[in-house]
């Protein structure tokens, strides 16, 4: 089994003069990428980086990002990406939790890193990351030491989305990442002649492990997009670089298909659209099909497991509202509260295992690791319905289930019903306190542009499609839903005002 640096070195050996990465007007061949990584590795070792040491990096998507990732791996270090959207307190939390010896930071984020520095528990070196241009222009090019890296060596501490509180650092090995990278490339039918857009942030699995690494592992072209997601700019890059494959989250897809630019750009080169991170509304799926002549692939996974299932283009026709079925090397189970397999048609918690196992554990958090990894199975906390023949559909997070009276209510079912309303752009359903039933259903809705939507309209719409106990008791009309960097709705932020008053929380 390979390790992460093998992707880099095999690429340089096989495809040396082929362009590996484009970022704006800058580009690197596979050979230049390796050269930049070797030079940065030597500099990091000169600063004292030893095998097993952690090195954190704070930056948005950039040409430097993959160079730092590979340099950390080549030195035998453990890479810790930091969310560039974090404020000083959040940066300090991650640094104090991961305890890296070195924090590299781009010039853009140096001010916030300096503000966070006073709260660092340890004496962490905070240094500016050298530009790729400066690395390659330097007259000296010392060769770095090359420690032995094994597949079970730790590769990264990737922090979870933190949708319910402080993020946890999931420690994953080189072998776990390589297995997932290979699986994604195969399931997504990626090829060496693909031209792949990387628009998801690379401090998360989505941008780094699910898109960039599979692209480089095949010798394909990665076109990295900068921070922000502007539909016209994105579609212009698709046209300019003849992008053939990409991964977007449903929010991005909605922005694209509702943009005026969608009809003015040539997007005929785009043949593979991967999506994931959050459920997609049936209406949006049809809009995407109408706007792009592309095959659709839905991936499901989490920070702790990597991608573990796929809904292929053929599967979209068989199970249009499904999430997918397991993809090698992952093995998935749906279990009830007793740990027994959930029968077809029933809901159970989704468990995942594979060899090598996704995460080794949560960094410095044995209690949470013990709750999550049981007998070799990672408990995802996602509830899914068994559709038969290995297919499943996520119905909700286990913690988001609403218990109203004696009924278990899965918000996702209500969200699907409300999302079908023509005047609804986005919706999130959650539980709020109820004096009689314990919890009641509340829906936060973003109306479609120009729609004159009223709460009573949505209650009536729900009543015609759902059991009476599932219809919302309250509807909030909002300009936007709170989301994290991965595009996932922060339901705890929606719930918090209601449960603060109640002084209790589910």
Coordinates of C-alpha atoms in Angstrom, one line a residue:
X1 CA 0.0 0.0 0.0
X2 CA 1.2 3.5 -0.8
X3 CA 1.6 6.6 1.4
X4 CA 0.6 10.1 0.5
X5 CA 4.1 11.1 -0.8
X6 CA 3.9 8.3 -3.3
X7 CA 1.2 10.2 -5.1
X8 CA 3.6 13.1 -5.6
X9 CA 6.6 11.1 -6.6
X10 CA 4.8 8.7 -8.9
X11 CA 3.2 11.8 -10.6
X12 CA 6.6 13.4 -11.2
X13 CA 8.1 10.2 -12.5
X14 CA 5.2 9.4 -14.9
X15 CA 3.8 12.8 -15.8
X16 CA 6.7 15.2 -15.1
X17 CA 6.0 17.9 -17.6
X18 CA 2.2 17.6 -17.5
X19 CA 0.5 20.4 -15.7
X20 CA -0.6 19.2 -12.2
X21 CA -2.2 22.3 -10.7
X22 CA -3.6 25.6 -11.9
X23 CA -4.4 28.4 -9.5
X24 CA -5.5 31.7 -11.2
X25 CA -2.7 32.6 -13.6
X26 CA -0.2 30.3 -11.8
X27 CA 0.5 26.7 -12.6
X28 CA 2.8 23.8 -11.6
X29 CA 3.8 20.7 -13.5
X30 CA 4.1 17.5 -11.6
X31 CA 7.9 17.9 -11.6
X32 CA 7.7 21.4 -10.3
X33 CA 5.3 20.4 -7.6
X34 CA 7.8 17.7 -6.4
X35 CA 10.6 20.3 -6.5
X36 CA 8.7 22.8 -4.4
X37 CA 7.8 20.1 -1.9
X38 CA 11.4 18.9 -1.6
X39 CA 12.6 22.5 -1.0
X40 CA 9.9 23.2 1.7
X41 CA 10.5 19.9 3.4
X42 CA 14.2 20.8 3.8
X43 CA 13.3 24.2 5.3
X44 CA 10.8 22.6 7.7
X45 CA 13.4 20.1 8.9
X46 CA 15.9 22.9 9.3
X47 CA 13.4 24.6 11.6
X48 CA 13.4 21.4 13.7
X49 CA 10.4 19.4 12.3
X50 CA 10.8 15.7 13.3
X51 CA 8.9 12.6 12.2
X52 CA 5.7 12.5 14.2
X53 CA 5.6 16.2 14.9
X54 CA 2.4 18.1 14.1
X55 CA 2.5 21.1 11.7
X56 CA -0.6 23.3 11.4
X57 CA -1.4 25.4 8.4
X58 CA -3.8 28.4 8.1
X59 CA -4.7 29.5 4.6
X60 CA -7.5 29.4 2.1
X61 CA -7.3 27.4 -1.1
X62 CA -4.0 28.4 -2.7
X63 CA -1.1 27.1 -4.8
X64 CA 0.9 26.7 -1.5
X65 CA -1.8 24.4 0.2
X66 CA -0.9 21.1 -1.5
X67 CA 2.9 21.9 -1.2
X68 CA 2.5 22.2 2.6
X69 CA 0.4 19.1 2.8
X70 CA 3.0 17.0 0.9
X71 CA 6.0 18.6 2.6
X72 CA 4.6 17.7 6.1
X73 CA 4.1 14.2 4.9
X74 CA 7.5 13.9 3.4
X75 CA 9.1 15.0 6.7
X76 CA 7.1 12.4 8.5
X77 CA 5.0 15.0 10.2
X78 CA 1.3 15.2 10.9
X79 CA -0.6 17.8 8.9
X80 CA -3.2 19.9 10.8
X81 CA -5.3 22.1 8.5
X82 CA -7.0 25.1 10.2
X83 CA -10.3 26.5 9.0
X84 CA -9.5 29.9 7.5
X85 CA -13.0 31.2 8.5
X86 CA -12.1 30.7 12.2
X87 CA -11.7 33.7 14.5
X88 CA -8.8 34.1 16.9
X89 CA -10.5 32.1 19.7
X90 CA -11.3 29.2 17.4
X91 CA -7.8 29.1 16.0
X92 CA -6.4 29.0 19.6
X93 CA -8.7 26.1 20.4
X94 CA -7.4 24.0 17.5
X95 CA -3.8 24.9 18.2
X96 CA -4.2 24.1 21.9
X97 CA -6.0 20.8 21.1
X98 CA -3.6 19.6 18.4
X99 CA -0.4 21.1 20.0
X100 CA 1.7 21.5 16.8
X101 CA 5.2 22.7 17.1
X102 CA 4.8 25.0 14.1
X103 CA 1.9 27.0 12.6
X104 CA 2.5 28.1 9.0
X105 CA 0.3 30.9 7.9
X106 CA -0.3 32.9 4.8
X107 CA 0.1 36.7 4.8
X108 CA -3.7 37.1 4.5
X109 CA -4.3 35.3 7.8
X110 CA -1.2 36.5 9.7
X111 CA -3.1 39.2 11.6
X112 CA -5.7 36.8 13.0
X113 CA -3.0 34.2 13.8
X114 CA -1.1 36.9 15.8
X115 CA -4.2 37.8 17.7
X116 CA -4.7 34.1 18.6
X117 CA -1.1 33.6 19.6
X118 CA -1.5 35.1 23.1
X119 CA -3.9 32.3 23.9
X120 CA -1.7 29.4 22.7
X121 CA -0.9 27.1 25.6
X122 CA 2.5 26.1 24.3
X123 CA 5.3 28.0 22.6
X124 CA 4.3 27.5 19.1
X125 CA 6.4 28.9 16.3
X126 CA 4.2 31.0 14.0
X127 CA 5.9 31.5 10.6
X128 CA 4.9 32.9 7.2
X129 CA 4.5 30.2 4.5
X130 CA 6.9 30.9 1.6
X131 CA 5.3 31.3 -1.7
X132 CA 5.8 28.6 -4.3
X133 CA 7.4 31.1 -6.6
X134 CA 10.0 32.0 -3.9
X135 CA 10.7 28.3 -3.1
X136 CA 11.4 27.5 -6.8
X137 CA 13.4 30.7 -7.3
X138 CA 15.8 30.1 -4.4
X139 CA 19.3 29.4 -5.5
X140 CA 19.9 26.7 -2.9
X141 CA 18.0 23.5 -3.1
X142 CA 19.1 21.2 -0.2
X143 CA 17.8 17.7 -0.3
X144 CA 15.7 16.8 2.8
X145 CA 16.1 13.8 5.0
X146 CA 13.7 11.1 4.0
X147 CA 12.4 9.3 7.1
X148 CA 10.6 6.0 6.5
X149 CA 6.8 6.5 6.3
X150 CA 4.6 3.4 6.8
X151 CA 0.9 3.1 5.8
X152 CA -0.1 3.1 9.4
X153 CA 1.9 6.2 10.2
X154 CA -0.3 9.2 11.2
X155 CA -0.9 11.6 8.3
X156 CA -3.3 14.2 9.4
X157 CA -5.5 15.5 12.2
X158 CA -8.6 16.6 10.4
X159 CA -11.1 18.6 12.5
X160 CA -14.8 17.7 12.3
X161 CA -17.4 20.2 11.1
X162 CA -18.3 21.1 14.6
X163 CA -22.1 21.4 13.9
X164 CA -23.0 20.9 17.5
X165 CA -20.1 22.4 19.4
X166 CA -16.3 22.4 19.4
X167 CA -14.8 20.3 16.6
X168 CA -12.9 17.1 17.4
X169 CA -9.6 16.3 15.8
X170 CA -9.8 13.0 13.9
X171 CA -6.4 11.3 13.5
X172 CA -6.1 9.3 10.2
X173 CA -3.2 7.3 8.8
X174 CA -1.5 7.4 5.4
X175 CA -3.0 4.0 4.6
X176 CA -6.6 5.1 5.5
X177 CA -6.3 8.1 3.2
X178 CA -4.8 6.2 0.3
X179 CA -7.5 3.6 0.5
X180 CA -10.2 6.3 0.4
X181 CA -8.5 8.3 -2.4
X182 CA -8.3 5.2 -4.6
X183 CA -12.0 4.3 -3.8
X184 CA -13.2 7.8 -4.6
X185 CA -11.3 7.9 -7.9
X186 CA -12.8 4.5 -9.0
X187 CA -16.3 5.2 -7.8
X188 CA -16.4 8.6 -9.4
X189 CA -14.9 7.2 -12.7
X190 CA -12.1 9.7 -12.7
X191 CA -9.5 9.4 -15.4
X192 CA -6.0 10.8 -16.2
X193 CA -7.4 13.1 -18.9
X194 CA -9.9 14.7 -16.6
X195 CA -9.7 18.4 -15.8
X196 CA -11.0 18.8 -12.3
X197 CA -12.2 21.9 -10.5
X198 CA -11.4 22.0 -6.7
X199 CA -13.8 24.6 -5.3
X200 CA -14.5 23.0 -1.9
X201 CA -12.2 24.2 0.9
X202 CA -9.0 22.1 1.3
X203 CA -8.9 22.3 5.1
X204 CA -11.8 19.8 4.9
X205 CA -11.8 16.2 3.5
X206 CA -14.1 17.4 0.7
X207 CA -11.6 19.6 -1.1
X208 CA -8.4 17.9 -0.1
X209 CA -9.0 14.2 0.1
X210 CA -12.2 13.7 -2.0
X211 CA -11.2 16.0 -5.0
X212 CA -7.5 17.2 -5.1
X213 CA -5.8 13.9 -4.1
X214 CA -7.7 11.6 -6.4
X215 CA -7.0 14.0 -9.2
X216 CA -3.2 14.1 -8.6
X217 CA -3.1 10.3 -8.0
X218 CA -4.2 9.8 -11.6
X219 CA -2.0 12.4 -13.2
X220 CA -5.0 14.6 -14.1
X221 CA -5.3 18.4 -13.9
X222 CA -6.5 20.1 -10.7
X223 CA -7.8 23.7 -11.1
X224 CA -8.0 25.2 -7.6
X225 CA -10.5 27.9 -7.0
X226 CA -9.8 30.7 -4.5
X227 CA -12.0 31.5 -1.5
X228 CA -15.6 32.4 -2.2
X229 CA -18.0 30.9 -4.6
X230 CA -19.2 33.3 -7.3
X231 CA -21.3 31.5 -9.9
X232 CA -20.2 33.6 -12.8
X233 CA -16.5 33.2 -11.9
X234 CA -16.9 29.4 -11.4
X235 CA -18.7 28.9 -14.7
X236 CA -16.1 31.1 -16.4
X237 CA -13.4 28.8 -15.2
X238 CA -15.4 25.7 -16.3
X239 CA -15.5 27.3 -19.8
X240 CA -11.9 28.5 -19.9
X241 CA -10.3 25.3 -18.7
X242 CA -12.8 22.8 -20.2
X243 CA -13.5 21.4 -16.7
X244 CA -14.7 17.8 -17.0
X245 CA -15.3 16.9 -13.4
X246 CA -15.9 18.6 -10.0
X247 CA -17.5 18.2 -6.6
X248 CA -20.1 20.7 -5.4
X249 CA -22.4 20.8 -2.4
X250 CA -26.1 21.3 -2.9
X251 CA -25.9 25.0 -1.9
X252 CA -23.3 25.6 -4.6
X253 CA -25.5 23.8 -7.1
X254 CA -28.5 25.9 -6.2
X255 CA -26.4 29.1 -6.7
X256 CA -25.3 27.9 -10.1
X257 CA -28.6 26.8 -11.6
X258 CA -30.3 30.0 -10.3
X259 CA -27.5 32.3 -11.7
X260 CA -28.0 34.4 -14.8
X261 CA -24.6 33.2 -15.9
X262 CA -25.7 29.6 -16.4
X263 CA -27.0 30.3 -19.9
X264 CA -24.2 32.5 -21.0
X265 CA -21.2 30.1 -20.5
X266 CA -20.2 27.0 -22.4
X267 CA -20.3 24.2 -19.8
X268 CA -20.5 21.3 -22.2
X269 CA -17.1 20.0 -21.1
X270 CA -18.5 19.2 -17.7
X271 CA -19.4 15.5 -17.7
X272 CA -19.1 14.4 -14.1
X273 CA -20.7 16.2 -11.2
X274 CA -20.0 14.8 -7.7
X275 CA -22.0 16.2 -4.8
X276 CA -22.4 15.5 -1.1
X277 CA -22.2 17.0 2.3
X278 CA -25.9 17.6 2.7
X279 CA -29.2 16.2 1.2
X280 CA -30.4 17.6 -2.2
X281 CA -34.0 18.5 -2.8
X282 CA -35.7 16.7 -5.7
X283 CA -36.5 20.0 -7.5
X284 CA -32.9 21.1 -7.3
X285 CA -31.8 17.7 -8.7
X286 CA -34.0 18.3 -11.7
X287 CA -32.7 21.8 -12.2
X288 CA -29.1 20.4 -12.2
X289 CA -30.0 17.8 -14.8
X290 CA -31.5 20.5 -17.0
X291 CA -28.6 22.9 -16.7
X292 CA -25.7 20.4 -17.1
X293 CA -25.3 17.5 -19.6
X294 CA -23.4 15.6 -16.9
X295 CA -23.5 12.3 -14.9
X296 CA -24.4 12.8 -11.2
X297 CA -22.6 11.0 -8.4
X298 CA -23.6 11.4 -4.8
X299 CA -21.0 10.7 -2.2
X300 CA -21.6 10.2 1.5
X301 CA -19.0 10.1 4.3
X302 CA -17.7 12.0 7.3
X303 CA -14.3 13.2 8.6
X304 CA -13.9 10.1 10.7
X305 CA -14.5 7.6 7.8
X306 CA -13.8 9.4 4.6
X307 CA -16.2 8.7 1.7
X308 CA -18.0 5.4 2.3
X309 CA -20.9 5.2 -0.2
X310 CA -21.8 6.4 -3.7
X311 CA -25.0 6.8 -5.7
X312 CA -23.9 6.3 -9.3
X313 CA -25.6 7.8 -12.4
X314 CA -27.4 4.5 -12.9
X315 CA -28.4 4.4 -9.2
X316 CA -29.9 7.9 -9.6
X317 CA -32.4 6.4 -12.0
X318 CA -33.2 3.5 -9.7
X319 CA -33.2 5.3 -6.4
X320 CA -33.4 9.1 -7.1
X321 CA -33.9 9.9 -3.5
X322 CA -31.4 7.4 -2.1
X323 CA -28.1 8.3 -0.6
X324 CA -26.2 5.4 -2.1
X325 CA -24.7 2.1 -1.2
X326 CA -21.3 1.1 0.2
X327 CA -18.2 1.4 -1.9
X328 CA -15.1 -0.7 -1.4
X329 CA -13.3 -1.0 0.9
X330 CA -16.0 0.3 3.3
X331 CA -18.5 -2.0 4.9
X332 CA -21.7 -0.5 6.1
X333 CA -24.5 -1.7 8.5
X334 CA -27.8 -0.2 9.7
X335 CA -28.6 -1.2 13.2
X336 CA -31.4 -0.7 15.6
X337 CA -31.1 0.3 19.3
X338 CA -30.4 -3.3 20.2
X339 CA -27.5 -3.6 17.7
X340 CA -29.5 -5.8 15.3
X341 CA -29.6 -5.2 11.6
X342 CA -32.5 -2.9 10.6
X343 CA -34.8 -4.7 8.1
X344 CA -35.8 -3.3 4.7
X345 CA -38.0 -0.3 5.2
X346 CA -36.9 0.4 8.7
X347 CA -34.5 3.1 10.1
X348 CA -31.2 2.4 11.9
X349 CA -27.9 4.0 12.8
X350 CA -25.3 3.7 10.0
X351 CA -22.1 2.0 11.1
X352 CA -18.9 1.8 9.0
X353 CA -15.7 -0.2 9.1
X354 CA -12.9 -0.8 6.6
X355 CA -9.3 -1.9 6.5
X356 CA -7.5 0.2 7.4
X357 CA -10.1 1.7 9.7
X358 CA -11.0 5.3 8.9
X359 CA -9.7 7.2 11.9
X360 CA -7.3 6.0 14.5
X361 CA -9.2 8.0 17.1
X362 CA -10.0 11.5 18.3
X363 CA -6.8 13.3 19.3
X364 CA -6.5 13.3 23.0
X365 CA -10.1 12.3 23.5
X366 CA -10.3 8.6 24.5
X367 CA -13.8 8.9 25.9
X368 CA -15.3 10.2 22.6
X369 CA -13.2 7.6 20.7
X370 CA -14.6 4.8 22.8
X371 CA -18.2 6.0 22.2
X372 CA -17.6 6.3 18.4
X373 CA -15.5 3.3 17.6
X374 CA -17.0 0.1 19.1
X375 CA -15.7 -3.4 18.1
X376 CA -14.1 -2.0 15.0
X377 CA -17.2 -0.2 13.8
X378 CA -17.4 3.6 13.6
X379 CA -20.8 4.8 14.8
X380 CA -21.6 7.7 12.4
X381 CA -24.6 9.1 14.3
X382 CA -26.5 9.2 11.1
X383 CA -29.9 7.5 10.9
X384 CA -30.8 5.9 7.6
X385 CA -33.6 3.9 6.1
X386 CA -32.8 0.5 4.6
X387 CA -34.0 0.6 0.9
X388 CA -33.0 -3.0 0.2
X389 CA -30.3 -4.4 -2.1
X390 CA -27.6 -2.5 -0.1
X391 CA -29.1 1.0 -0.8
X392 CA -30.0 3.4 2.0
X393 CA -31.2 7.0 2.4
X394 CA -30.0 9.2 5.3
X395 CA -33.1 10.4 7.2
X396 CA -31.3 12.5 9.8
X397 CA -28.6 12.8 12.5
X398 CA -29.5 10.7 15.5
X399 CA -29.2 13.7 17.7
X400 CA -31.6 15.8 15.5
X401 CA -34.5 13.3 15.9
X402 CA -37.5 15.1 17.4
X403 CA -39.5 13.2 20.1
X404 CA -43.0 14.6 20.2
X405 CA -45.2 12.8 22.6
X406 CA -44.5 9.1 21.9
X407 CA -43.6 9.7 18.3
X408 CA -40.1 9.7 16.8
X409 CA -40.0 12.4 14.0
X410 CA -37.1 12.6 11.5
X411 CA -36.7 16.2 10.4
X412 CA -35.4 15.2 7.0
X413 CA -38.8 13.7 6.0
X414 CA -40.4 17.1 6.7
X415 CA -37.6 19.0 4.9
X416 CA -38.2 16.9 1.8
X417 CA -41.9 17.7 1.8
X418 CA -41.3 21.4 2.4
X419 CA -38.5 21.6 -0.2
X420 CA -41.0 20.5 -2.8
X421 CA -43.0 23.7 -2.4
X422 CA -42.2 25.9 -5.4
X423 CA -41.6 29.0 -3.3
X424 CA -39.0 27.3 -0.9
X425 CA -35.3 27.8 -1.6
X426 CA -33.9 26.1 1.5
X427 CA -35.4 24.6 4.7
X428 CA -34.2 23.2 8.0
X429 CA -36.4 21.4 10.5
X430 CA -35.7 21.0 14.2
X431 CA -37.3 20.5 17.6
X432 CA -38.3 23.3 19.9
X433 CA -39.7 23.0 23.5
X434 CA -43.4 22.1 23.9
X435 CA -45.2 22.2 27.3
X436 CA -47.5 19.3 26.3
X437 CA -45.5 17.0 24.0
X438 CA -41.9 17.8 25.1
X439 CA -40.9 18.9 21.6
X440 CA -42.7 20.4 18.6
X441 CA -41.7 20.7 15.0
X442 CA -40.2 24.0 13.8
X443 CA -39.2 24.8 10.3
X444 CA -36.7 27.5 9.3
X445 CA -37.4 28.4 5.6
X446 CA -35.6 30.6 3.1
X447 CA -38.2 31.7 0.5
X448 CA -37.3 31.5 -3.2
X449 CA -36.3 34.9 -4.7
X450 CA -39.4 37.1 -5.2
X451 CA -41.7 34.6 -3.5
X452 CA -44.5 36.0 -1.2
X453 CA -44.5 33.1 1.2
X454 CA -46.4 32.9 4.4
X455 CA -46.0 30.5 7.3
X456 CA -49.6 29.3 7.0
X457 CA -49.0 28.3 3.4
X458 CA -46.3 25.9 4.5
X459 CA -48.3 24.5 7.4
X460 CA -51.2 23.7 5.0
X461 CA -48.7 22.3 2.5
X462 CA -47.3 19.9 5.2
X463 CA -50.7 18.9 6.4
X464 CA -51.6 17.7 2.9
X465 CA -48.5 15.5 2.7
X466 CA -47.6 14.4 6.2
X467 CA -49.1 12.9 9.3
X468 CA -50.6 15.7 11.5
X469 CA -48.0 15.3 14.2
X470 CA -45.2 16.0 11.7
X471 CA -46.5 19.3 10.4
X472 CA -44.6 22.4 11.8
X473 CA -46.1 24.1 14.8
X474 CA -43.9 27.1 13.9
X475 CA -42.4 28.4 10.7
X476 CA -39.5 30.9 10.6
X477 CA -38.9 32.8 7.4
X478 CA -35.2 33.7 7.1
X479 CA -32.9 35.4 4.6
X480 CA -30.4 32.5 4.9
X481 CA -29.7 29.4 7.0
X482 CA -26.5 29.3 9.2
X483 CA -23.9 27.0 7.7
X484 CA -20.4 25.8 8.4
X485 CA -17.6 25.8 5.9
X486 CA -18.6 22.4 4.5
X487 CA -22.1 23.8 3.6
X488 CA -23.9 21.9 6.4
X489 CA -26.7 23.7 8.2
X490 CA -25.9 24.6 11.8
X491 CA -29.1 23.4 13.4
X492 CA -27.8 24.1 16.9
X493 CA -27.6 27.7 16.0
X494 CA -31.3 27.6 15.0
X495 CA -32.3 25.7 18.1
X496 CA -30.3 27.7 20.6
X497 CA -32.6 30.7 21.2
X498 CA -35.5 28.4 22.0
X499 CA -33.7 26.0 24.3
X500 CA -31.9 28.9 26.1
X501 CA -35.3 30.1 27.3
X502 CA -36.2 26.6 28.3
X503 CA -32.9 26.1 30.0
X504 CA -32.6 22.5 28.8
X505 CA -31.5 20.9 25.6
X506 CA -31.9 17.6 23.8

